[in-house]
Tab-separated table of C-alpha atoms in Angstrom:
chain	number	residue	atom	x	y	z
A	534	MET	CA	8.753	7.053	46.363
A	535	LEU	CA	9.417	3.675	44.808
A	536	THR	CA	7.998	4.614	41.651
A	537	PHE	CA	10.310	7.437	41.275
A	538	ASN	CA	13.380	5.690	42.374
A	539	LEU	CA	12.880	2.529	39.942
A	540	GLU	CA	12.262	4.996	37.108
A	541	GLY	CA	15.732	5.099	34.999
A	542	MET	CA	16.838	2.012	36.606
A	543	ILE	CA	15.016	-0.420	34.847
A	544	PRO	CA	13.810	-0.443	31.136
A	545	ALA	CA	9.929	-0.541	31.489
A	546	GLN	CA	7.338	2.170	32.111
A	547	ILE	CA	6.265	1.821	35.846
A	548	THR	CA	2.882	2.933	36.986
A	549	TRP	CA	1.865	3.139	40.654
A	550	VAL	CA	-1.642	1.891	41.860
A	551	GLU	CA	-3.228	2.477	45.258
A	552	SER	CA	-5.574	-0.083	45.706
A	553	PHE	CA	-6.889	-3.347	44.726
A	554	HIS	CA	-9.860	-1.706	42.665
A	555	ASP	CA	-7.502	0.731	41.049
A	556	VAL	CA	-5.462	-2.308	40.037
A	557	VAL	CA	-8.538	-3.835	38.694
A	558	ASP	CA	-9.479	-0.702	36.901
A	559	PHE	CA	-5.769	-0.442	35.252
A	560	LEU	CA	-6.307	-3.861	34.403
A	561	LEU	CA	-9.378	-3.362	32.141
A	562	GLU	CA	-7.708	-0.471	30.410
A	563	ASP	CA	-6.082	-1.309	27.023
A	564	VAL	CA	-2.422	-1.425	28.615
A	565	PRO	CA	0.239	-4.393	28.653
A	566	ILE	CA	1.078	-5.473	32.353
A	567	ASP	CA	4.559	-7.694	32.392
A	568	VAL	CA	5.150	-7.923	35.894
A	569	PHE	CA	3.455	-6.821	39.303
A	570	ILE	CA	5.487	-5.374	42.346
A	571	CYS	CA	3.092	-6.053	45.495
A	572	GLN	CA	3.390	-4.918	49.074
A	573	ASP	CA	2.872	-7.492	51.760
A	574	TYR	CA	-0.654	-6.244	52.144
A	575	GLU	CA	-4.411	-7.862	52.088
A	576	ASP	CA	-5.271	-5.905	48.420
A	577	THR	CA	-2.602	-8.545	47.098
A	578	ASN	CA	-4.366	-11.511	48.018
A	579	LYS	CA	-7.155	-10.194	46.681
A	580	LEU	CA	-5.304	-9.326	43.313
A	581	LEU	CA	-3.981	-12.715	43.177
A	582	LYS	CA	-7.275	-14.750	43.698
A	583	TYR	CA	-8.606	-12.005	40.916
A	584	LEU	CA	-5.987	-13.146	38.453
A	585	LEU	CA	-6.581	-16.657	38.944
A	586	THR	CA	-10.451	-16.197	38.545
A	587	VAL	CA	-9.577	-14.778	35.007
A	588	ASN	CA	-6.965	-17.553	34.009
A	589	VAL	CA	-4.146	-14.680	34.066
A	590	ALA	CA	-0.643	-15.455	35.993
A	591	ILE	CA	1.090	-12.272	35.528
A	592	PRO	CA	4.490	-12.712	37.672
A	593	TYR	CA	4.672	-10.723	40.889
A	594	ILE	CA	7.387	-9.348	43.555
A	595	LEU	CA	6.271	-9.465	46.995
A	596	VAL	CA	7.806	-6.602	49.364
A	597	GLY	CA	7.709	-7.442	52.682
A	598	PRO	CA	8.133	-10.210	55.252
A	599	GLY	CA	5.306	-12.301	53.888
A	600	GLU	CA	3.034	-12.382	56.780
A	601	VAL	CA	0.024	-11.572	54.957
A	602	VAL	CA	0.164	-13.104	51.545
A	603	ASP	CA	1.473	-16.502	51.339
A	604	PRO	CA	3.150	-17.374	47.873
A	605	ASP	CA	2.216	-20.960	48.559
A	606	SER	CA	-1.448	-20.024	47.856
A	607	PHE	CA	-1.012	-19.204	44.762
A	608	PRO	CA	1.495	-22.053	43.116
A	609	ASP	CA	0.334	-20.862	39.299
A	610	ILE	CA	1.000	-17.468	39.723
A	611	ARG	CA	5.024	-17.022	39.426
A	612	LEU	CA	6.896	-15.437	42.396
A	613	LEU	CA	10.078	-13.866	41.153
A	614	GLU	CA	11.502	-12.700	44.518
A	615	ARG	CA	10.616	-11.778	47.902
A	616	VAL	CA	11.960	-8.401	48.877
A	617	ASP	CA	12.144	-7.172	52.536
A	618	SER	CA	11.355	-3.489	52.037
A	619	ILE	CA	10.120	-1.174	49.690
A	620	TYR	CA	13.645	0.999	50.207
A	621	SER	CA	15.487	-2.330	48.614
A	622	VAL	CA	15.318	-0.383	45.063
A	623	GLU	CA	18.128	-1.921	43.891
A	624	GLN	CA	17.454	-5.301	44.555
A	625	ILE	CA	13.820	-4.841	42.985
A	626	ALA	CA	15.465	-3.557	39.960
A	627	ASP	CA	18.419	-6.527	39.539
A	628	VAL	CA	14.849	-8.855	39.499
A	629	VAL	CA	13.062	-7.272	37.260
A	630	VAL	CA	16.435	-6.817	34.642
A	631	ASP	CA	17.431	-10.259	35.674
A	632	ALA	CA	13.844	-11.603	34.946
A	633	ILE	CA	13.872	-9.721	31.495
A	634	GLU	CA	17.564	-10.752	30.259
A	635	ASN	CA	16.312	-14.343	31.273
A	636	GLU	CA	13.303	-14.022	29.450
A	637	VAL	CA	10.983	-14.943	32.432
A	638	ILE	CA	9.515	-11.613	31.168
A	639	VAL	CA	9.345	-11.365	27.358
A	640	PRO	CA	8.047	-8.286	25.618
A	641	GLU	CA	4.633	-9.531	24.330
A	642	LYS	CA	3.471	-9.509	20.865
A	643	ASP	CA	0.110	-8.304	19.635
A	644	ASN	CA	-2.449	-11.045	19.245
A	645	THR	CA	-3.798	-11.265	15.805
A	646	GLU	CA	-6.863	-13.148	16.656
A	647	PHE	CA	-8.783	-10.332	18.072
A	648	PHE	CA	-10.124	-7.139	16.892
A	649	ARG	CA	-10.317	-4.190	19.027
A	650	ILE	CA	-13.459	-1.667	18.730
A	651	ALA	CA	-13.872	1.285	20.112
A	652	THR	CA	-16.760	0.994	23.058
A	653	GLU	CA	-18.197	4.021	21.752
A	654	LEU	CA	-18.665	2.480	18.189
A	655	LEU	CA	-20.168	-0.761	19.873
A	656	LEU	CA	-23.103	1.170	21.248
A	657	LYS	CA	-24.099	2.068	17.731
A	658	VAL	CA	-23.806	-1.447	16.207
A	659	VAL	CA	-25.632	-3.213	18.966
A	660	PRO	CA	-27.497	-5.590	19.300
A	661	LEU	CA	-24.397	-7.866	18.729
A	662	LYS	CA	-23.952	-11.458	19.008
A	663	ALA	CA	-20.555	-12.687	19.613
A	664	ASP	CA	-17.887	-13.501	22.289
A	665	ILE	CA	-16.793	-9.927	23.531
A	666	TYR	CA	-13.521	-9.363	25.486
A	667	ILE	CA	-11.428	-7.438	27.510
A	668	ARG	CA	-7.753	-7.011	27.107
A	669	LEU	CA	-5.354	-7.367	30.179
A	670	SER	CA	-2.610	-7.324	27.831
A	671	LYS	CA	-0.957	-7.904	24.511
A	672	ILE	CA	-1.816	-11.528	24.625
A	673	LYS	CA	-4.261	-12.029	27.516
A	674	PHE	CA	-8.201	-11.478	26.986
A	675	VAL	CA	-10.925	-12.217	29.328
A	676	LYS	CA	-14.407	-13.011	28.105
A	677	MET	CA	-17.047	-10.578	29.399
A	678	PHE	CA	-20.041	-11.540	26.865
A	679	ARG	CA	-20.573	-14.918	25.661
A	680	LYS	CA	-21.998	-15.724	22.123
A	681	GLY	CA	-25.613	-15.997	22.211
A	682	ARG	CA	-26.150	-13.058	24.830
A	683	GLU	CA	-26.803	-9.887	22.971
A	684	PHE	CA	-24.378	-6.922	23.760
A	685	LYS	CA	-26.719	-4.038	24.488
A	686	PRO	CA	-26.300	-0.277	24.646
A	687	ASP	CA	-26.935	-0.578	28.482
A	688	ASP	CA	-23.513	-2.934	28.386
A	689	ALA	CA	-21.923	-1.011	26.558
A	690	LYS	CA	-22.499	2.411	28.400
A	691	ARG	CA	-21.396	0.139	31.535
A	692	TYR	CA	-18.122	-0.442	30.474
A	693	LEU	CA	-17.902	3.144	28.942
A	694	GLU	CA	-19.081	5.273	31.398
A	695	SER	CA	-18.745	3.359	34.945
A	696	LYS	CA	-15.470	1.390	34.145
A	697	LYS	CA	-13.721	3.699	31.491
A	698	VAL	CA	-12.979	1.023	29.313
A	699	ASN	CA	-12.531	2.703	25.800
A	700	TYR	CA	-11.960	-0.369	23.774
A	701	LEU	CA	-13.307	-3.886	23.702
A	702	TYR	CA	-12.664	-7.007	21.495
A	703	ILE	CA	-14.159	-9.654	19.228
A	704	LYS	CA	-12.480	-12.537	17.580
A	705	LYS	CA	-11.465	-12.210	14.122
A	706	ASP	CA	-14.032	-15.045	12.888
A	707	ASP	CA	-16.566	-12.923	14.392
A	708	MET	CA	-15.783	-9.660	12.176
A	709	ASN	CA	-17.993	-10.413	9.437
A	710	GLU	CA	-21.118	-10.143	11.725
A	711	PHE	CA	-19.958	-7.054	12.942
A	712	ILE	CA	-19.574	-5.681	9.572
A	713	GLY	CA	-22.717	-6.248	8.746
A	714	HIS	CA	-24.029	-4.433	11.723
A	715	PHE	CA	-21.495	-1.806	10.806
A	716	GLN	CA	-23.159	-1.090	7.347
A	717	ASN	CA	-26.491	-1.235	8.698
A	718	MET	CA	-25.272	1.742	11.357
A	719	LEU	CA	-23.660	3.893	8.279
A	720	GLU	CA	-26.434	3.684	6.039
A	721	ASN	CA	-28.640	4.569	8.706
A	722	ILE	CA	-27.081	7.596	9.545
A	723	LEU	CA	-26.266	8.391	6.161
A	724	ASN	CA	-30.145	8.529	5.362
A	725	SER	CA	-31.216	10.365	8.397
A	726	ASP	CA	-30.912	13.436	10.104
A	727	HIS	CA	-30.321	12.846	13.865
A	728	LEU	CA	-27.050	12.994	14.375
A	729	SER	CA	-25.349	16.773	15.296
A	730	SER	CA	-22.312	17.547	13.275
A	731	GLU	CA	-20.447	17.418	15.998
A	732	ASP	CA	-21.531	13.799	16.726
A	733	GLN	CA	-20.729	12.685	13.256
A	734	ALA	CA	-16.943	14.006	13.455
A	735	LEU	CA	-16.554	12.191	16.685
A	736	LEU	CA	-18.617	8.917	15.300
A	737	SER	CA	-16.524	9.346	11.876
A	738	ALA	CA	-12.819	8.993	14.017
A	739	SER	CA	-14.154	5.775	15.966
A	740	VAL	CA	-15.396	4.255	12.135
A	741	HIS	CA	-11.933	5.352	11.120
A	742	GLU	CA	-10.244	3.677	13.928
A	743	SER	CA	-11.884	0.037	13.109
A	744	ILE	CA	-11.167	0.461	9.662
A	745	ALA	CA	-7.935	0.792	9.912
A	746	GLU	CA	-7.869	-2.275	12.378
A	747	MET	CA	-9.752	-4.406	9.767
A	748	GLN	CA	-7.327	-3.140	7.082
A	749	LYS	CA	-4.697	-4.577	9.219
A	750	LEU	CA	-6.085	-8.015	9.867
A	751	VAL	CA	-7.898	-9.091	6.508
A	752	GLY	CA	-6.992	-5.947	3.721
A	753	PHE	CA	-8.990	-3.996	1.964
A	754	THR	CA	-11.578	-6.854	1.085
A	755	PRO	CA	-14.962	-5.491	-0.657
A	756	GLU	CA	-16.633	-5.437	2.649
A	757	VAL	CA	-13.823	-3.239	4.003
A	758	LYS	CA	-13.583	-0.821	1.011
A	759	LYS	CA	-17.287	-0.418	1.111
A	760	LEU	CA	-17.259	0.700	4.769
A	761	ALA	CA	-14.094	2.822	4.031
A	762	GLU	CA	-16.167	4.518	0.902
A	763	GLU	CA	-18.725	5.118	3.642
A	764	GLY	CA	-16.748	6.071	6.273
A	765	VAL	CA	-15.433	9.159	4.160
A	766	ARG	CA	-18.956	9.983	3.169
A	767	LEU	CA	-19.594	10.443	6.915
A	768	THR	CA	-16.680	12.491	7.451
A	769	LEU	CA	-17.296	14.617	4.504
A	770	ARG	CA	-21.122	15.148	5.812
A	771	SER	CA	-20.072	16.238	9.564
A	772	ILE	CA	-17.360	18.715	7.805
A	773	GLY	CA	-20.056	20.315	5.924
A	774	LYS	CA	-20.233	23.202	3.414
A	775	SER	CA	-19.169	25.724	5.306
A	776	PRO	CA	-16.627	24.131	7.751
A	777	LYS	CA	-15.308	26.747	10.616
A	778	LEU	CA	-11.928	26.172	12.712
A	779	LYS	CA	-13.433	27.359	15.675
A	780	ASN	CA	-16.242	25.247	15.484
A	781	PHE	CA	-14.206	22.532	15.422
A	782	MET	CA	-12.232	22.988	18.853
A	783	SER	CA	-14.827	21.409	21.326
A	784	THR	CA	-15.438	18.428	19.318
A	785	LEU	CA	-11.773	17.596	19.578
A	786	ASP	CA	-11.729	18.091	23.093
A	787	GLN	CA	-14.366	15.354	23.572
A	788	TYR	CA	-12.792	12.820	21.266
A	789	GLN	CA	-11.496	9.846	23.848
A	790	GLY	CA	-9.813	7.401	21.152
A	791	SER	CA	-6.407	7.103	19.172
A	792	TYR	CA	-4.789	9.800	18.301
A	793	PHE	CA	-4.294	8.161	14.731
A	794	SER	CA	-7.552	8.276	14.292
A	795	ALA	CA	-8.390	11.762	16.152
A	796	HIS	CA	-5.635	13.641	13.923
A	797	ALA	CA	-6.625	12.171	10.706
A	798	ILE	CA	-10.704	13.440	11.037
A	799	ALA	CA	-9.438	16.680	12.624
A	800	THR	CA	-6.827	17.034	9.159
A	801	ALA	CA	-9.917	16.718	7.132
A	802	HIS	CA	-11.808	19.626	8.844
A	803	VAL	CA	-8.887	21.775	9.313
A	804	SER	CA	-7.730	21.235	5.721
A	805	CYS	CA	-11.264	21.901	4.296
A	806	ALA	CA	-11.931	24.925	6.331
A	807	LEU	CA	-8.374	26.406	5.154
A	808	ALA	CA	-9.465	25.559	1.879
A	809	LEU	CA	-12.781	27.759	2.152
A	810	ALA	CA	-10.827	30.388	3.497
A	811	LEU	CA	-8.768	30.186	0.636
A	812	HIS	CA	-11.901	30.337	-1.806
A	813	TRP	CA	-11.673	27.222	-2.569
A	814	PRO	CA	-14.953	25.592	-1.633
A	815	SER	CA	-15.833	23.001	-3.814
A	816	ASP	CA	-17.254	19.715	-3.115
A	817	THR	CA	-14.510	18.162	-5.434
A	818	THR	CA	-11.770	19.857	-3.225
A	819	PHE	CA	-13.408	18.789	-0.105
A	820	LYS	CA	-13.349	15.023	-1.078
A	821	LYS	CA	-9.877	15.086	-2.354
A	822	LEU	CA	-8.601	16.709	1.228
A	823	THR	CA	-10.963	14.553	2.702
A	824	LEU	CA	-10.178	11.409	1.265
A	825	ALA	CA	-6.111	12.315	1.554
A	826	ALA	CA	-6.526	12.703	5.407
A	827	TYR	CA	-8.712	9.620	5.764
A	828	PHE	CA	-6.034	7.586	4.266
A	829	HIS	CA	-2.726	9.152	4.465
A	830	ASP	CA	-1.237	7.088	7.377
A	831	ILE	CA	-3.254	3.963	6.549
A	832	ALA	CA	0.077	1.952	5.559
A	833	LEU	CA	2.003	3.287	9.288
A	834	ASP	CA	3.129	-0.431	10.356
A	835	GLN	CA	3.019	1.819	14.252
A	836	PRO	CA	0.065	3.990	14.273
A	837	GLU	CA	1.947	5.507	17.350
A	838	PHE	CA	4.357	6.859	14.421
A	839	SER	CA	1.431	9.149	13.318
A	840	GLU	CA	2.440	11.075	16.836
A	841	PHE	CA	5.380	12.188	15.412
A	842	ASP	CA	6.341	15.054	12.963
A	843	GLY	CA	8.810	12.972	10.852
A	844	VAL	CA	12.172	11.106	11.230
A	845	ASP	CA	14.176	13.204	13.391
A	846	HIS	CA	11.274	13.416	15.803
A	847	ILE	CA	11.115	9.928	16.383
A	848	LEU	CA	14.988	9.366	16.607
A	849	ASN	CA	15.041	12.049	19.381
A	850	THR	CA	12.309	9.611	21.188
A	851	LYS	CA	13.221	6.025	19.910
A	852	PRO	CA	17.174	6.195	19.623
A	853	ASP	CA	16.600	2.357	18.347
A	854	PHE	CA	14.806	3.442	15.562
A	855	GLY	CA	16.272	2.789	12.183
A	856	GLY	CA	16.648	-0.193	9.632
A	857	GLU	CA	13.681	-2.203	8.026
A	858	THR	CA	11.344	-0.230	10.701
A	859	GLU	CA	13.041	3.598	9.503
A	860	LYS	CA	12.937	2.289	5.783
A	861	ARG	CA	9.010	1.295	5.925
A	862	TYR	CA	7.942	4.542	7.999
A	863	ARG	CA	10.139	6.664	5.008
A	864	SER	CA	7.991	5.179	2.494
A	865	HIS	CA	4.432	4.915	4.084
A	866	PRO	CA	3.205	8.209	1.845
A	867	TYR	CA	4.272	6.138	-1.133
A	868	LEU	CA	2.551	2.818	0.135
A	869	ALA	CA	-0.511	4.981	1.134
A	870	SER	CA	-1.041	6.196	-2.235
A	871	GLU	CA	-0.843	2.799	-3.453
A	872	MET	CA	-3.073	1.427	-1.150
A	873	LEU	CA	-5.758	4.457	-1.902
A	874	LYS	CA	-5.728	3.217	-5.324
A	875	ASP	CA	-7.141	-0.371	-4.733
A	876	ILE	CA	-9.869	1.028	-2.249
A	877	ALA	CA	-11.913	3.101	-4.728
A	878	GLU	CA	-11.859	5.390	-7.779
A	879	VAL	CA	-10.527	8.811	-6.405
A	880	PRO	CA	-9.951	12.192	-7.918
A	881	PRO	CA	-6.945	13.378	-9.296
A	882	ASP	CA	-4.235	14.923	-6.937
A	883	VAL	CA	-5.244	12.534	-4.019
A	884	ASP	CA	-2.616	10.688	-4.434
A	885	VAL	CA	0.240	13.427	-4.624
A	886	ILE	CA	-1.557	15.079	-1.461
A	887	ILE	CA	-0.840	11.761	0.268
A	888	MET	CA	2.839	11.398	-1.325
A	889	GLN	CA	3.786	15.005	-0.377
A	890	HIS	CA	2.326	15.282	2.928
A	891	HIS	CA	5.977	14.742	4.900
A	892	GLU	CA	7.377	17.551	2.616
A	893	ARG	CA	8.511	20.498	4.003
A	894	PRO	CA	8.449	24.125	2.206
A	895	ASP	CA	11.861	24.255	3.046
A	896	GLY	CA	13.316	21.104	1.433
A	897	SER	CA	13.714	19.192	4.648
A	898	GLY	CA	11.186	16.539	4.356
A	899	PHE	CA	10.594	13.240	2.655
A	900	PRO	CA	10.025	11.410	0.497
A	901	ARG	CA	11.996	13.736	-2.149
A	902	GLY	CA	12.914	16.589	0.038
A	903	LEU	CA	10.394	19.081	-2.046
A	904	ARG	CA	10.597	22.850	-1.679
A	905	HIS	CA	7.811	24.750	-1.555
A	906	SER	CA	7.795	26.025	-5.086
A	907	GLN	CA	7.848	21.923	-6.164
A	908	ILE	CA	4.857	21.111	-3.650
A	909	SER	CA	1.254	21.001	-5.024
A	910	PRO	CA	-1.021	23.802	-3.570
A	911	LEU	CA	-3.634	21.242	-2.316
A	912	ALA	CA	-0.792	19.360	-0.674
A	913	ALA	CA	0.406	22.665	1.095
A	914	VAL	CA	-3.018	23.543	2.544
A	915	PHE	CA	-2.921	19.548	3.933
A	916	ILE	CA	0.324	19.939	4.843
A	917	VAL	CA	0.036	23.076	7.403
A	918	ALA	CA	-3.674	21.636	8.350
A	919	HIS	CA	-1.608	18.296	9.378
A	920	ASP	CA	0.770	20.778	11.411
A	921	TYR	CA	-2.079	22.652	13.087
A	922	VAL	CA	-3.892	19.702	14.143
A	923	ARG	CA	-0.285	18.564	15.779
A	924	PHE	CA	-0.508	22.242	17.475
A	925	LEU	CA	-3.923	21.931	18.771
A	926	PHE	CA	-2.881	18.551	20.503
A	927	GLU	CA	0.192	19.970	21.991
A	928	ASP	CA	0.287	23.580	22.167
A	929	ARG	CA	-2.665	25.529	21.235
A	930	TYR	CA	-2.918	27.177	24.779
A	931	LEU	CA	0.568	28.161	24.798
A	932	LEU	CA	1.239	29.509	21.843
A	933	GLY	CA	0.187	32.024	19.123
A	934	ARG	CA	0.778	32.264	15.804
A	935	GLU	CA	4.388	33.306	15.608
A	936	GLY	CA	4.917	30.157	17.848
A	937	PHE	CA	3.306	28.090	15.472
A	938	LYS	CA	5.835	29.194	12.818
A	939	ARG	CA	8.634	28.388	15.303
A	940	ARG	CA	7.409	25.045	16.330
A	941	PHE	CA	7.270	24.076	12.629
A	942	ASP	CA	9.757	25.883	11.052
A	943	TYR	CA	7.802	27.898	8.779
A	944	SER	CA	10.520	30.684	8.053
A	945	GLU	CA	10.039	33.552	6.298
A	946	ASP	CA	12.311	32.101	3.272
A	947	SER	CA	10.001	29.145	2.739
A	948	LEU	CA	6.893	30.648	3.863
A	949	LYS	CA	5.728	31.501	0.178
A	950	GLY	CA	3.030	31.044	-1.945
A	951	THR	CA	-0.094	28.725	-0.561
A	952	PHE	CA	2.111	28.150	2.830
A	953	LYS	CA	1.699	31.589	3.444
A	954	LYS	CA	-1.789	31.854	2.711
A	955	ALA	CA	-2.854	28.903	4.652
A	956	VAL	CA	-0.333	30.118	7.707
A	957	GLU	CA	-2.209	33.441	7.502
A	958	ALA	CA	-6.028	31.789	7.181
A	959	ILE	CA	-5.164	30.314	10.546
A	960	GLU	CA	-7.523	31.289	13.102
A	961	PHE	CA	-5.391	31.748	16.630
């Protein structure tokens, strides 16, 4: 009830958890926490002791008479206010708002000292000799394994399966060791047949995510460039010679990582499947579409923007979107196509596909507002595939072909040429 009443009263996301163990599980997830609202229960004592143990002093509001929890026992953790009752909703909201306005609670900036790795991927590159951390918030990290102790498969499984921790962290200074293990892992996979196409697709998404993280931290160094090229090879191998849309659905459901990488690998699969359906089955075509899928959003400053259809969709969700952020977003197709030139020798058309991936057949897209007759055939296939991947994540169980066309504004006037053929080739 408290959570429900507070929503809309304070400028923050509110999450309710029931017990101390639930709080710890939540802390171990990849989510920033700025303040706790705690009741006067024994579990709050356990939480405050735990925070001291891991050297994390997140401020809190104590709700209740203070008969169980004694704030004086935890002087290093700031008590913002003691509130008499959970029904004092306005008082609690005022405390949080005042703390934000007075910068007692400050929105945290990402800590660029650490590099995020999917726990599933760490399973593939162990043993790894590096300090390994769990993130409690954007700037708070707790060391779980010390350098010199090998992080082994059993450790990774414990965090992935038992604790449901999808990401672990190493320091940027230890990245070179990770890259060495990473390269060996990819080379071994590419030289063997022990992974199924489905497992290769899932691994491709984790690989893509790590490469994007590396690029943001250190740029496309020769080592990162080599990893990116091998990541593309792994994705192409998982796609195979005769990709089918239906064969990819169950794989998509199993992926637990970011939408940013999941949609990149899924778009590669779907665009190649559509190209095959349109009788364009050449290796060169598949490589062009896969390269475009792998790198089309690599220039996004905020990966979560990949979850939006375009500028209008972002504005509907984030009214403060604008200025330099919007300018960068609108230019990301161009920036990505330029970055790709520094990564590898690429076949013709890939830069065009990336440049045009946010265009729309009715001319409402960006960056140039091209209509269907001005968009290249491969880019048209890619755009339809990109839309279909969004559809798979959102609405596939609710809408059929006509619903898909309505969702992405494929009117009869604009659904012509390659766009029409690609939409008709989709299996619903």
